[in-house]
XYZ file of C-alpha atoms in Angstrom:
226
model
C 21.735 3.779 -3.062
C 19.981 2.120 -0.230
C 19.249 5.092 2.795
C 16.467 3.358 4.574
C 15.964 -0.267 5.877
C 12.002 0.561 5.558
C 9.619 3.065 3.597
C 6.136 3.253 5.207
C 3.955 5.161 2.603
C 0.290 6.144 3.547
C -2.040 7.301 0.961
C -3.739 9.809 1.889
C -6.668 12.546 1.608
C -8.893 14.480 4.037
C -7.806 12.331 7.145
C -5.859 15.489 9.083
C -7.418 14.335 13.166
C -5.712 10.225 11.899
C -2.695 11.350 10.487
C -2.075 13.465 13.758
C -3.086 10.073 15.846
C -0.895 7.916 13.691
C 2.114 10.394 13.944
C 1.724 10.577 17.968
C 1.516 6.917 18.593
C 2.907 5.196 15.950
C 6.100 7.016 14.490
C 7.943 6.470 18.121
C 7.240 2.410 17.595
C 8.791 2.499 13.894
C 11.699 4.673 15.668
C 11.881 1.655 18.280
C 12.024 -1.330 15.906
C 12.494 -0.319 12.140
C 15.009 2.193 12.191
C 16.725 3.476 9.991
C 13.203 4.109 8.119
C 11.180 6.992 6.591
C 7.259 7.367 6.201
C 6.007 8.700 3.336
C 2.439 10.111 2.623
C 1.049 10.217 -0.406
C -1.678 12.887 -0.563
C -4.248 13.351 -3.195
C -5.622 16.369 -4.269
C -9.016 17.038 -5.153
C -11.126 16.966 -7.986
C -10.932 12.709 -8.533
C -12.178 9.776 -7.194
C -9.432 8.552 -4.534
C -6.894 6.158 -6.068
C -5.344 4.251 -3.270
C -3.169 2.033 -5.738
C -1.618 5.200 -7.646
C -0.978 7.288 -4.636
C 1.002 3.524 -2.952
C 2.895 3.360 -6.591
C 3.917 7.216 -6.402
C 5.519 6.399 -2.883
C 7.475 3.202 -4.444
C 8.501 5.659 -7.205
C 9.804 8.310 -4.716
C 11.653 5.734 -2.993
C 12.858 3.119 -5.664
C 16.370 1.753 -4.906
C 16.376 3.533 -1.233
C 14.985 0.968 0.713
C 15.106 -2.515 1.306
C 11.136 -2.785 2.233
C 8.158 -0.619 1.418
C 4.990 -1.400 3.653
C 1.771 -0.140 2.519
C -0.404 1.384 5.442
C -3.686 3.014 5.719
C -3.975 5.714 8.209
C -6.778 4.547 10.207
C -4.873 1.189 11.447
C -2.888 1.826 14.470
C -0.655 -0.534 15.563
C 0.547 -1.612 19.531
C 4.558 -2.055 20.255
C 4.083 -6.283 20.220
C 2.509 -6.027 16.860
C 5.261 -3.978 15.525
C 8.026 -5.962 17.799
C 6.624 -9.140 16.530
C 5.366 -8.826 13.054
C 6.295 -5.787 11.141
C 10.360 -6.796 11.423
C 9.315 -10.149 9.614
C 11.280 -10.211 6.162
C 11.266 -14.053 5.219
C 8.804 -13.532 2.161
C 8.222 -11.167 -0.666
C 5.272 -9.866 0.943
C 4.115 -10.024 4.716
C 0.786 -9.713 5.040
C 0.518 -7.876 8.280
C -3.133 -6.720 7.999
C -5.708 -7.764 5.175
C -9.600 -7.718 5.110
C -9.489 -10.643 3.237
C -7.390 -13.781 1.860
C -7.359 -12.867 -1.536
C -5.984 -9.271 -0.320
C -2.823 -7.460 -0.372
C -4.184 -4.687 1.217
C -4.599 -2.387 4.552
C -1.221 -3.056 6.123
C 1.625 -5.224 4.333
C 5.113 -5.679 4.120
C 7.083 -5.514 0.774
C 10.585 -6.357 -0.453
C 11.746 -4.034 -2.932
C 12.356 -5.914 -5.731
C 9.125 -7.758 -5.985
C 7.475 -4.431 -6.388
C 9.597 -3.729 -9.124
C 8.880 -6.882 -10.603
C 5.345 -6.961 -10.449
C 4.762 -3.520 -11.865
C 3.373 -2.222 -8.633
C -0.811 -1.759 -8.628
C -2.785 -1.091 -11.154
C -3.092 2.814 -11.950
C -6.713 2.689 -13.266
C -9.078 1.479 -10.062
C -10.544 4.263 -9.005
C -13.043 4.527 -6.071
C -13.192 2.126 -3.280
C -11.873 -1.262 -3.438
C -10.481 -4.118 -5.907
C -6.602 -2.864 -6.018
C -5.575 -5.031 -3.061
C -7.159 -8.263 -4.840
C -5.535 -7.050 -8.235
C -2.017 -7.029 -6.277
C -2.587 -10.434 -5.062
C -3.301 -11.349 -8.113
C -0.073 -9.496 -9.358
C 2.333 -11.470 -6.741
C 0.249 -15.129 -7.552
C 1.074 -14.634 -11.181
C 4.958 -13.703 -10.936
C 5.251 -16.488 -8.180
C 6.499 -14.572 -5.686
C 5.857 -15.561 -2.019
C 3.282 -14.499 -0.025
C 2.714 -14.969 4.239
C 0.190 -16.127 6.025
C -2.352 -14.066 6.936
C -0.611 -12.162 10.477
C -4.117 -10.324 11.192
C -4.101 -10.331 14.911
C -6.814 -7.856 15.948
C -5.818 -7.518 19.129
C -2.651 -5.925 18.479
C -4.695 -2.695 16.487
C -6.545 0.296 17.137
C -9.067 0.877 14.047
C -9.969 4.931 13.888
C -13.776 5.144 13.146
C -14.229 7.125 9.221
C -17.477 7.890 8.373
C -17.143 8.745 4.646
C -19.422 7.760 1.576
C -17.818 4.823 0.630
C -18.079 4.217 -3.522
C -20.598 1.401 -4.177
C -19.585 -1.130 -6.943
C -21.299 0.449 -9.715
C -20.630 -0.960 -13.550
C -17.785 0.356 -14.019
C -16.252 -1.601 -11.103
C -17.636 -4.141 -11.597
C -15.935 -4.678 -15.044
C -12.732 -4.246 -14.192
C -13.081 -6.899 -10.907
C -14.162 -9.770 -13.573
C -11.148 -8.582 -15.533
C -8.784 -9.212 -12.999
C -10.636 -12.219 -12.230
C -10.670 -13.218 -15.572
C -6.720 -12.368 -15.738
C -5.722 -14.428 -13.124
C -7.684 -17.270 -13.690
C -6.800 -18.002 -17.443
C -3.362 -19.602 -17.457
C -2.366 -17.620 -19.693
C 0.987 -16.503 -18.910
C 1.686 -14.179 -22.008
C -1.425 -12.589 -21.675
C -1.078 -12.444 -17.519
C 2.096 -10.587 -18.565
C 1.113 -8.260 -20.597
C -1.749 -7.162 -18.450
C 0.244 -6.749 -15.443
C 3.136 -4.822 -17.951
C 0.094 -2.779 -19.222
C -0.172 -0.102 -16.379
C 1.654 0.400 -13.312
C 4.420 2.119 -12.475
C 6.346 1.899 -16.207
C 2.945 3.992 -16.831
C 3.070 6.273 -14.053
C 1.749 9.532 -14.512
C 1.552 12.249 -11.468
C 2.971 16.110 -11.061
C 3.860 16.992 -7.421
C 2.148 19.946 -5.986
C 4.308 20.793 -3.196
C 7.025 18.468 -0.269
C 6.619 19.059 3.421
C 8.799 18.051 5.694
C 7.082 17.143 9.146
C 10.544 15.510 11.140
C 13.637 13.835 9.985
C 11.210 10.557 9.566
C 8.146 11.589 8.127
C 7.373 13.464 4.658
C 4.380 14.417 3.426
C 3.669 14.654 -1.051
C 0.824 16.388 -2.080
C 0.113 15.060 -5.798
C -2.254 15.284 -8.755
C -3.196 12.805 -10.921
């Protein structure tokens, strides 16, 4: 049963002065333009490399067959009432890419439907570290020809929070599985594209939820290990 027009889901860890930013300023624009919706975050625990991909496919789980759109959104991106007005309502493709660091990208801030989640298996559920799950979903929606927007980066319509973390370098490991994917989407071979993107996702899902809190009516937070 469909309860929300929109699922926001943020994955998240170790981010408490953003979250409380994001909450302030953003939640009352989502209550302006995208009602009826619910935000979602996905925390981490600790112990693992951050997976941004399997904490995103945890919050389609959650939420599979309650909402028309998911958006993916990371909490340091804060968006102004004309970006939301103008561009986060936009539903005439499978994906809207609101916010991307690059072309090849699904990632930062974007704009699902439902079923094209479904259909493309979600991310990935083994990229762990920094980086490469956004390209793999591209790659995901390019192979099941589903339709993707233009780039709708405006960055005049965002306030980026400064995070100074250690950011994961692309070590060997990383490396491998980026010329995978590569590899993968550049083979035309659709039997083999299939199977890859069938191979993990969220038919493999595998998490155990550590505890629900419930900040507001709108906004939920799901603390997880994986």
């Amino acid at each position: 049963m469909v309860e929300f027009e929109n699922v926001i889901i943020i994955p998240y860890r170790n981010r408490k002065e953003h979250l409380e930013l994001f909450i302030k300023n953003v939640i009352p624009l989502f209550e302006k333009y995208l009602k009826p919706f619910k935000l979602v975050i996905v925390e981490q625990d600790e112990g693992k490399l951050f997976n941004r991909g399997m904490l995103l496919n945890i919050g389609f789980n959650e939420y599979k067959d309650k909402s028309r759109f998911f958006f993916t959104h990371d909490v340091d991106t804060l968006p102004n009432d004309i970006c939301v007005k103008k561009i986060y309502t936009k539903n005439d493709y499978d994906v809207i890419r609101i916010s991307i660091p690059h072309n090849l990208s699904l990632g930062n801030i974007c704009k699902f439907t439902s079923q094209s989640i479904i259909d493309i298996n979600g991310f990935p559920n083994y990229i762990w570290g920094w980086g490469i799950e956004d390209r793999a979903l591209y790659y995901r929606y390019s192979i099941m020809n589903k339709t993707i927007s233009p780039d709708y980066t405006y960055n005049l319509f965002f306030n980026r929070l400064y995070h100074k973390s250690n950011i994961e370098t692309y070590n060997n490991e990383k490396k491998k599985i980026s010329d995978y994917e590569n590899e993968v989407f550049n083979c035309n071979n659709k039997d083999k594209q299939y199977k890859h993107i069938m191979s993990s996702g969220l038919n493999t899902l595998e998490y155990k939820i550590i505890s629900r809190e419930t900040i507001n009516e709108n906004v939920e937070i799901i603390k997880v290990s994986i």
